CSV table of C-alpha atoms in Angstrom, one decimal:
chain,number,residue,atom,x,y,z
C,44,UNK,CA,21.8,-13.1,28.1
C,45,UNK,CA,19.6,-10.0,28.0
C,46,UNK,CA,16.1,-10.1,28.0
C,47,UNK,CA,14.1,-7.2,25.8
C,48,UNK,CA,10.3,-6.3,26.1
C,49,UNK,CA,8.3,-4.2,24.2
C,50,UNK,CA,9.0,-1.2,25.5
C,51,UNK,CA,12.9,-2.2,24.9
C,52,UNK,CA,12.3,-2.3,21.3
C,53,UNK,CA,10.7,1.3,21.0
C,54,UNK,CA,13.8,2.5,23.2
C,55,UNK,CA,16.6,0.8,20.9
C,56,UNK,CA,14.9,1.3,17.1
C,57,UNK,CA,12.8,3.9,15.5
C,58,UNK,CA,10.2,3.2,13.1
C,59,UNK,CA,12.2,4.9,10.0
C,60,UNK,CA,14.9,2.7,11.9
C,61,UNK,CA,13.1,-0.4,11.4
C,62,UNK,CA,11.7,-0.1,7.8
C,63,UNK,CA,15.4,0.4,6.5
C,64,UNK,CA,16.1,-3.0,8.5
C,65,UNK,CA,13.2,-4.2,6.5
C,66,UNK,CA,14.8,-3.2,3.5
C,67,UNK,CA,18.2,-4.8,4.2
C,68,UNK,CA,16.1,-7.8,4.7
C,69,UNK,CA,14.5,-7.9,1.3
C,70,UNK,CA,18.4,-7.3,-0.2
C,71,UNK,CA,20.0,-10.2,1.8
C,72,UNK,CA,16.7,-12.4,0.3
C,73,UNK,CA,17.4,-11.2,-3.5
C,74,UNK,CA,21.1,-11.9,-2.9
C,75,UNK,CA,20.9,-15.3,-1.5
C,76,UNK,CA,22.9,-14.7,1.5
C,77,UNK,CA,21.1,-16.7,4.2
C,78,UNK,CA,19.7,-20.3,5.1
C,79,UNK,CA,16.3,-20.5,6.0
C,80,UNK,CA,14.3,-23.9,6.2
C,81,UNK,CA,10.1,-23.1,5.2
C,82,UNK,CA,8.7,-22.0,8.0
C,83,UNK,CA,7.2,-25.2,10.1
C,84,UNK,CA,3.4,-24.7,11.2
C,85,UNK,CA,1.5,-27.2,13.5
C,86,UNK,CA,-1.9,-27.2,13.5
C,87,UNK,CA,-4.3,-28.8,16.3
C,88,UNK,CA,-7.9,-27.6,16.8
C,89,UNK,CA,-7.2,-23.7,15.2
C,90,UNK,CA,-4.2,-23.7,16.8
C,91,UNK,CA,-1.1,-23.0,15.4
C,92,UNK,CA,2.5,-23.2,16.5
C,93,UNK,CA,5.2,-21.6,14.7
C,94,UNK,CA,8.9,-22.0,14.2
C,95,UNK,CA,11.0,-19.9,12.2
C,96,UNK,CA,14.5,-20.4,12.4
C,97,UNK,CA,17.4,-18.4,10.5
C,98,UNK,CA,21.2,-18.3,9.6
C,99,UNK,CA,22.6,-15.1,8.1
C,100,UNK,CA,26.5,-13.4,8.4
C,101,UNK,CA,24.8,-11.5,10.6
C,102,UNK,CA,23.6,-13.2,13.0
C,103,UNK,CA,21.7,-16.6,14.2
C,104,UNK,CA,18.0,-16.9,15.6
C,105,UNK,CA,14.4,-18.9,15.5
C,106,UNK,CA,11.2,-16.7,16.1
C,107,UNK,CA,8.8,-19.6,18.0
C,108,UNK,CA,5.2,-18.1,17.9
C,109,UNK,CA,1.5,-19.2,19.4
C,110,UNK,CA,-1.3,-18.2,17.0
C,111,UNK,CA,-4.9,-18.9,18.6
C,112,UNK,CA,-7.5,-17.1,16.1
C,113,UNK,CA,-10.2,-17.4,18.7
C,114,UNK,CA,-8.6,-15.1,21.2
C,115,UNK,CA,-9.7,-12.0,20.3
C,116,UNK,CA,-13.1,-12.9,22.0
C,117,UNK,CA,-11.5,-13.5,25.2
C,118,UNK,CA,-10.2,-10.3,24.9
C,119,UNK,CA,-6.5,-11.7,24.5
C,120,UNK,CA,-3.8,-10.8,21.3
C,121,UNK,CA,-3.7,-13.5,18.8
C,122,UNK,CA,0.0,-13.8,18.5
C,123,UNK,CA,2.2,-14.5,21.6
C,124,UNK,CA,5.6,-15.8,21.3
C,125,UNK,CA,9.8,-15.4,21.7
C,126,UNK,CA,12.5,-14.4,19.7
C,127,UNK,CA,16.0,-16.5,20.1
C,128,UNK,CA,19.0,-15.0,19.2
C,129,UNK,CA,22.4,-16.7,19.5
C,130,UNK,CA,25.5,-16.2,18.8
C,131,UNK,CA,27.0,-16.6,15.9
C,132,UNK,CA,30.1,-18.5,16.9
C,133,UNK,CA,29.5,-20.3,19.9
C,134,UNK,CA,25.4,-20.7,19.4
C,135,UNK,CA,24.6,-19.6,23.4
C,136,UNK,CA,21.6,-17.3,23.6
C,137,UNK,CA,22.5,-13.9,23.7
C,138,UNK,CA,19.0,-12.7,24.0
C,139,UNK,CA,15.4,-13.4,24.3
C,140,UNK,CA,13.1,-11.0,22.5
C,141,UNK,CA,9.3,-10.6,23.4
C,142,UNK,CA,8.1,-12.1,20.0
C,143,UNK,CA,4.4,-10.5,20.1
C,144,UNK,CA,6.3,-7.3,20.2
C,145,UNK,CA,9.0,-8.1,17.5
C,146,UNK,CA,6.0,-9.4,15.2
C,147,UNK,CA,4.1,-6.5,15.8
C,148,UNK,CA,7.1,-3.3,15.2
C,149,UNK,CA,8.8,-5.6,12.4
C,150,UNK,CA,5.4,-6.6,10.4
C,151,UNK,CA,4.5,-3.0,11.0
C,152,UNK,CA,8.0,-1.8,9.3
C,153,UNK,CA,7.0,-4.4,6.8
C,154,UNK,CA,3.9,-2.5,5.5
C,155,UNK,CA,5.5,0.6,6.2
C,156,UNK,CA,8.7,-0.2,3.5
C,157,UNK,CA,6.1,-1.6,1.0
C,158,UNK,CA,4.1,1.8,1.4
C,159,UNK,CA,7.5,3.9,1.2
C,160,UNK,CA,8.5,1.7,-2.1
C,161,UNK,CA,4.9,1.1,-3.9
C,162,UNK,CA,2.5,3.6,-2.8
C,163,UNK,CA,1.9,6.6,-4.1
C,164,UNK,CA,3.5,9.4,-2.5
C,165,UNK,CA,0.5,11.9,-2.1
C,166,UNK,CA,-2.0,9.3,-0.3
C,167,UNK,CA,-4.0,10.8,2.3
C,168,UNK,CA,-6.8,8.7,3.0
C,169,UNK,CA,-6.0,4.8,4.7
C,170,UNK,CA,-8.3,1.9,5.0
C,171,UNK,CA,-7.3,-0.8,7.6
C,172,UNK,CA,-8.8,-4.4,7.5
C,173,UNK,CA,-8.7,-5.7,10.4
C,174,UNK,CA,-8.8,-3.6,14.1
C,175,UNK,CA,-6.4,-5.7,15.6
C,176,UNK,CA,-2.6,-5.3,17.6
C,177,UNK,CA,-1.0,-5.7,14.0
C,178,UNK,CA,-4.1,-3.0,12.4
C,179,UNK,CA,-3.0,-0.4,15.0
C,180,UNK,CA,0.8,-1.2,14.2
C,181,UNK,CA,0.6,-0.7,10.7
C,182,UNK,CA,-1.4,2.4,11.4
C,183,UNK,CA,1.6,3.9,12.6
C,184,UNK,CA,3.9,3.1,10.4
C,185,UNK,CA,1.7,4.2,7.4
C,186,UNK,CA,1.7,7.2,9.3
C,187,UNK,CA,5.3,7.6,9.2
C,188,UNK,CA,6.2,7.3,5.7
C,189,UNK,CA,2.8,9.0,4.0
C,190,UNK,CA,0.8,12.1,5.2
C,191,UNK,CA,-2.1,10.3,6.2
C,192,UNK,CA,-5.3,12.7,6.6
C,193,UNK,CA,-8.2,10.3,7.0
C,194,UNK,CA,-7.7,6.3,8.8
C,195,UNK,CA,-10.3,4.5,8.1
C,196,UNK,CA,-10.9,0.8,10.3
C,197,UNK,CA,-13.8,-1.9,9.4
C,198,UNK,CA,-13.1,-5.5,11.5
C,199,UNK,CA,-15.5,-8.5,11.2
C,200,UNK,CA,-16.0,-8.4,15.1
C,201,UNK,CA,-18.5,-6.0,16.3
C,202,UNK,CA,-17.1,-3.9,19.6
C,203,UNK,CA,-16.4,-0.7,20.8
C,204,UNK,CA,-13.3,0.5,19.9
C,205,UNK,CA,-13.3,3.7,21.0
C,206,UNK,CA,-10.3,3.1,23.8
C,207,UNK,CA,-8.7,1.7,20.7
C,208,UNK,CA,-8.9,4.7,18.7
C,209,UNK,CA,-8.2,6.8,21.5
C,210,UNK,CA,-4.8,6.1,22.1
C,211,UNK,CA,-4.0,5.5,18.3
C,212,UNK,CA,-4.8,8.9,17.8
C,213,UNK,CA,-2.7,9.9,21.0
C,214,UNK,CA,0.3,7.8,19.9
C,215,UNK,CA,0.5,9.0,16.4
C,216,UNK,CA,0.7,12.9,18.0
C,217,UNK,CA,-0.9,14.4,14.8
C,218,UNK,CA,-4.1,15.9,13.3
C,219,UNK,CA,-5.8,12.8,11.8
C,220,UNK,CA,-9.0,12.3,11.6
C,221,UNK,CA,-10.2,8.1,12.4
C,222,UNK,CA,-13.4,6.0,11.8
C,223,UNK,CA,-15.1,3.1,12.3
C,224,UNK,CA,-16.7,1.7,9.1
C,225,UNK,CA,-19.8,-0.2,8.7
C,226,UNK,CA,-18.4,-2.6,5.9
C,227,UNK,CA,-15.8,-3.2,3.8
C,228,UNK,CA,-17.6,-1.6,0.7
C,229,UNK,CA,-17.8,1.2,2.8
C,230,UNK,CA,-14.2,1.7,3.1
C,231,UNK,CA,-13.3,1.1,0.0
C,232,UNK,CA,-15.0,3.6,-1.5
C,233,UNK,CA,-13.1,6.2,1.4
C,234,UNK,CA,-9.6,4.5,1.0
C,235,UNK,CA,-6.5,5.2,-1.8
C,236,UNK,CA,-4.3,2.7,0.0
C,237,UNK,CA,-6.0,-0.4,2.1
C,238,UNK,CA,-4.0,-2.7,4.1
C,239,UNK,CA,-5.4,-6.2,5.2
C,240,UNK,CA,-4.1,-7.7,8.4
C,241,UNK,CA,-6.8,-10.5,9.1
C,242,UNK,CA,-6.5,-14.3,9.6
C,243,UNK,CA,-9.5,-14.5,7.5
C,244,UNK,CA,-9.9,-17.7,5.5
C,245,UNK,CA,-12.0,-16.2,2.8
C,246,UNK,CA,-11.5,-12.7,1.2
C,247,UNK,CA,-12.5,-9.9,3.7
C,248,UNK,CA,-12.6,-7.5,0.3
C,249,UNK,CA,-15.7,-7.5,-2.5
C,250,UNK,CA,-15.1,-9.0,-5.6
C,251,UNK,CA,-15.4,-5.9,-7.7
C,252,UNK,CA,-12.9,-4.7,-9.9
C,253,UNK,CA,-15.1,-1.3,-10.0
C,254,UNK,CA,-14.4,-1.0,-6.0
C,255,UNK,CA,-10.8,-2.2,-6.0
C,256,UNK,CA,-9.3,0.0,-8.7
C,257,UNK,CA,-6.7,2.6,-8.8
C,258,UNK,CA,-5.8,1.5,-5.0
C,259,UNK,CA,-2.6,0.1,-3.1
C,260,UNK,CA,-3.1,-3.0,-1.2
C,261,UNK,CA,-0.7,-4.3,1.6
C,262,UNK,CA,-1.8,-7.8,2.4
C,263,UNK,CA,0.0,-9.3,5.4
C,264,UNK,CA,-2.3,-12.0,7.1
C,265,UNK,CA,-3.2,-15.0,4.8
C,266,UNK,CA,0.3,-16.8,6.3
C,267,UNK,CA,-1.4,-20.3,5.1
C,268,UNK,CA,-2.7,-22.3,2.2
C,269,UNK,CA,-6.4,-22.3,3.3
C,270,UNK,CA,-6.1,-18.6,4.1
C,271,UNK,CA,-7.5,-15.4,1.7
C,272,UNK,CA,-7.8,-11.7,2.3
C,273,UNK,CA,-7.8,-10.5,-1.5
C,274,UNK,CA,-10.6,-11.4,-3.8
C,275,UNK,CA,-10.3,-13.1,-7.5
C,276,UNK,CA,-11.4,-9.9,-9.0
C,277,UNK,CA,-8.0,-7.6,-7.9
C,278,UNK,CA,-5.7,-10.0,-10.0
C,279,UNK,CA,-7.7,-8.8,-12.9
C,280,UNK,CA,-6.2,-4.9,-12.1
C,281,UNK,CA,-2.9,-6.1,-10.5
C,282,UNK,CA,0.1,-5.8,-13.0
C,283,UNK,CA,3.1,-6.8,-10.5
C,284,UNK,CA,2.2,-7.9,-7.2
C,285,UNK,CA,4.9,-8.1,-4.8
C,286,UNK,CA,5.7,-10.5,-2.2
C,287,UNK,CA,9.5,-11.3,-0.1
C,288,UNK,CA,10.2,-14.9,-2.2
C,289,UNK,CA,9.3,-17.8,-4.1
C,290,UNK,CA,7.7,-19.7,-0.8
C,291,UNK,CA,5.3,-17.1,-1.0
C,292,UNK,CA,3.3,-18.8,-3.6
C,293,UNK,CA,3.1,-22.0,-1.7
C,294,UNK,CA,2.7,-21.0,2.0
C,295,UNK,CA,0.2,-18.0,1.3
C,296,UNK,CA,-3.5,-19.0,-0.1
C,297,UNK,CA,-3.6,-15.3,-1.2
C,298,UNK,CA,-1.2,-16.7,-4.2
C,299,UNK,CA,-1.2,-20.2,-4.1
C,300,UNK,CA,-4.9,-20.5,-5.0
C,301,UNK,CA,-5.2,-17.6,-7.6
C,302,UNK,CA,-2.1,-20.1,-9.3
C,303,UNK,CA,-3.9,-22.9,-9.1
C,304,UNK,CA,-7.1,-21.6,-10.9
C,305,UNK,CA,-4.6,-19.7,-13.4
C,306,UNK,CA,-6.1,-16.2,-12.4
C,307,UNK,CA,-2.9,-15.2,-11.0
C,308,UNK,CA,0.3,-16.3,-13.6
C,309,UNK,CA,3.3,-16.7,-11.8
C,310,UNK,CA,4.9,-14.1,-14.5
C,311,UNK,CA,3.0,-11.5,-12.8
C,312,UNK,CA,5.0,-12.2,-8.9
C,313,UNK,CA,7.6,-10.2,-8.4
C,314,UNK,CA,10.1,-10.0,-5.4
C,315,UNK,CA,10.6,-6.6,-3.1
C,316,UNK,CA,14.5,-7.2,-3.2
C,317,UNK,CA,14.5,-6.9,-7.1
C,318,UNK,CA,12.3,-4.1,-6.9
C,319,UNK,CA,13.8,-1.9,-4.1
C,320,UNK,CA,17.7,-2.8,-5.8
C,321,UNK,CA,15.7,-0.4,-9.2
C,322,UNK,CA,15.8,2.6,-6.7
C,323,UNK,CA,12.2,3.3,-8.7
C,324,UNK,CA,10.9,6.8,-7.5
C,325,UNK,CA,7.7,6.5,-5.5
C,326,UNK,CA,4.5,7.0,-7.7
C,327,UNK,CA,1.9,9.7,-8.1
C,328,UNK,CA,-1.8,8.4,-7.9
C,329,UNK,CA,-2.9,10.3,-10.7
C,330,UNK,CA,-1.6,7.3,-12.6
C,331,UNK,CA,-4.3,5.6,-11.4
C,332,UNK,CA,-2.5,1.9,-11.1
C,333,UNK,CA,-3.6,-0.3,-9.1
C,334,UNK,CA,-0.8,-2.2,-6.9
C,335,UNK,CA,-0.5,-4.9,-4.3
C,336,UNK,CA,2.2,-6.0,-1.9
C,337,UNK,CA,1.1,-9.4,-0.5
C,338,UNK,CA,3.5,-10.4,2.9
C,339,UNK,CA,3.9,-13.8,4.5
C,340,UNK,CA,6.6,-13.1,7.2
C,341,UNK,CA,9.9,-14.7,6.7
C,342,UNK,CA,12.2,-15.2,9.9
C,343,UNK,CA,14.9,-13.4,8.0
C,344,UNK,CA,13.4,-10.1,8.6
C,345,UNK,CA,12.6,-11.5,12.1
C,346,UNK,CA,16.4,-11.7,12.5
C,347,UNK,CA,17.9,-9.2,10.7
C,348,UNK,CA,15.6,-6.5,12.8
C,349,UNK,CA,16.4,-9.0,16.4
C,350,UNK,CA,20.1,-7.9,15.6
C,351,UNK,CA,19.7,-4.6,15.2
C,352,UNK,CA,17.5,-4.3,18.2
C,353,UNK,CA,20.1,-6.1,20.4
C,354,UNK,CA,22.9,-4.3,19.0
C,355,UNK,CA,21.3,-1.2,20.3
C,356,UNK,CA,20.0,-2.3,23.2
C,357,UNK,CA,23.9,-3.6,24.3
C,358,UNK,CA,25.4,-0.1,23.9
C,359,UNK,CA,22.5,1.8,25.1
C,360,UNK,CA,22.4,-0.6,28.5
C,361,UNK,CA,18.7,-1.2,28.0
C,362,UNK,CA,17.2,-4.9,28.4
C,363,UNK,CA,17.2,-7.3,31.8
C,364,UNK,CA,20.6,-9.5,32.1
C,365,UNK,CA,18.6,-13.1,33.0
């Protein structure tokens, strides 16, 4: 078996790469042509252990992740963890995949194929929630499919992030200008397209339909029940908000409690795989709609982009044989 780091998974896959793994993803999911059990949390203490196992015709795999909210104030990542592949036949592990990494480039891809599918194409001007490993990830990949001018960050923790910023700006290779906000009103009111990537338990936005209007919003923490990024007052703008499947509504409290309270109907959820399969031009924002995308991870996409990385990573000769 191979093993592949981070740095093997920039070598094999390009962004534009991975967001059209993404969207395979999405079409396997709308055509039914996988088995994948609900993804099985244990919780001790704010601790949380994750396992995400998949079967596809493409491939076999689990994604086993450690989320420790508190870490970001010992200065370590939230998410660690490993993706197992197998193969398909026999079952043996063909490789182990740094799963910090995977979670980080595919969730990245994630908002990045939303962005491509729902957002309007002449954005310039991003708000991210949430100064974290997966805020800078989805930095980049916004960058890749809109012409972002202007990036705007708030986060709840109070720090320097000027190394931070530093080598976002150096990574993304392009004139962009990046700020620090004082709150989340602030960015808002700076912002055409706002992505949320918090483990927040109650919304991190204000409950104004006046400041949430006319925007796009990716939402990709909120993975449980008793989690919330979005406030009440957005499903009173949203139309269609978007999400991978059904299990959505159940895992994520950014659904399952505006359901419960009968703000949100369940008419109004509609799946990515549908969507994308319309081949619907990318809007203008002079419409002035306002849209939402709301993501739970699903080990399908976990696998489907595992594959593709191995794949690579066998004919290119990258990886470490263990």
């Amino acid at each position: 078996m191979i093993f592949l780091n981070h740095e093997d998974i920039l070598k094999t896959m390009t962004r534009l790469e991975l967001i059209d793994k993404i969207e395979e993803a999405f079409d396997i999911i709308r055509q039914g042509d996988y088995y994948m059990p609900n993804r099985i949390s244990v919780v001790h203490k704010n601790k949380n252990l994750l396992f995400m196992p998949c079967f596809s015709g493409q491939a076999i795999g689990a994604k086993v992740l450690s989320v420790f909210p508190e870490n970001a104030r010992i200065g370590k990542p939230m998410i660690h963890g490993l993706m197992v592949l197998n193969d398909n036949e026999s079952g043996e592990i063909s490789a182990l995949i740094d799963g910090q990494a995977l979670t980080a480039e595919r969730t990245g891809a994630v908002g990045g194929a939303a962005i491509r599918s729902l957002c309007p194409r002449d954005v310039e001007n991003l708000g991210i929630i949430g100064a974290g490993v997966q805020g800078y990830t989805q930095a980049l990949y916004a960058c890749t499919v809109r012409n972002i001018k202007n990036i705007y960050f708030y986060d709840a923790y109070k720090k320097d992030y000027s190394d931070y910023l530093c080598a976002l700006l150096q990574e993304l290779n392009r004139e962009v200008k990046i700020r620090v906000c004082a709150s989340a009103e602030e960015l808002l009111n700076l912002s055409q397209l706002v992505i949320t990537a918090t483990n927040a338990e109650e919304p991190v936005l204000p409950n104004e339909t006046r400041l949430l209007a006319g925007k796009t919003y990716i939402a990709l923490g909120s993975y449980m029940p008793d989690m919330r990024e979005l406030p009440d007052a957005l499903w009173q703008l949203v139309a269609q908000v978007y999400t991978e499947l059904p299990f959505a509504c159940e895992e994520s409290g950014d659904l399952c409690q505006p359901l419960a309270s009968g703000i949100l109907k369940r008419e109004n959820i509609y799946y990515m795989g549908d969507h994308l399969a319309q081949h619907i031009p990318s809007p203008s924002i002079s419409d002035g709609k306002t849209r939402c995308f709301k993501s739970v991870g699903v080990g399908l996409v976990d696998l489907i982009c595992a594959k593709a990385i191995y794949t690579k990573a066998l004919d290119r000769h990258i990886g470490k044989q263990i």
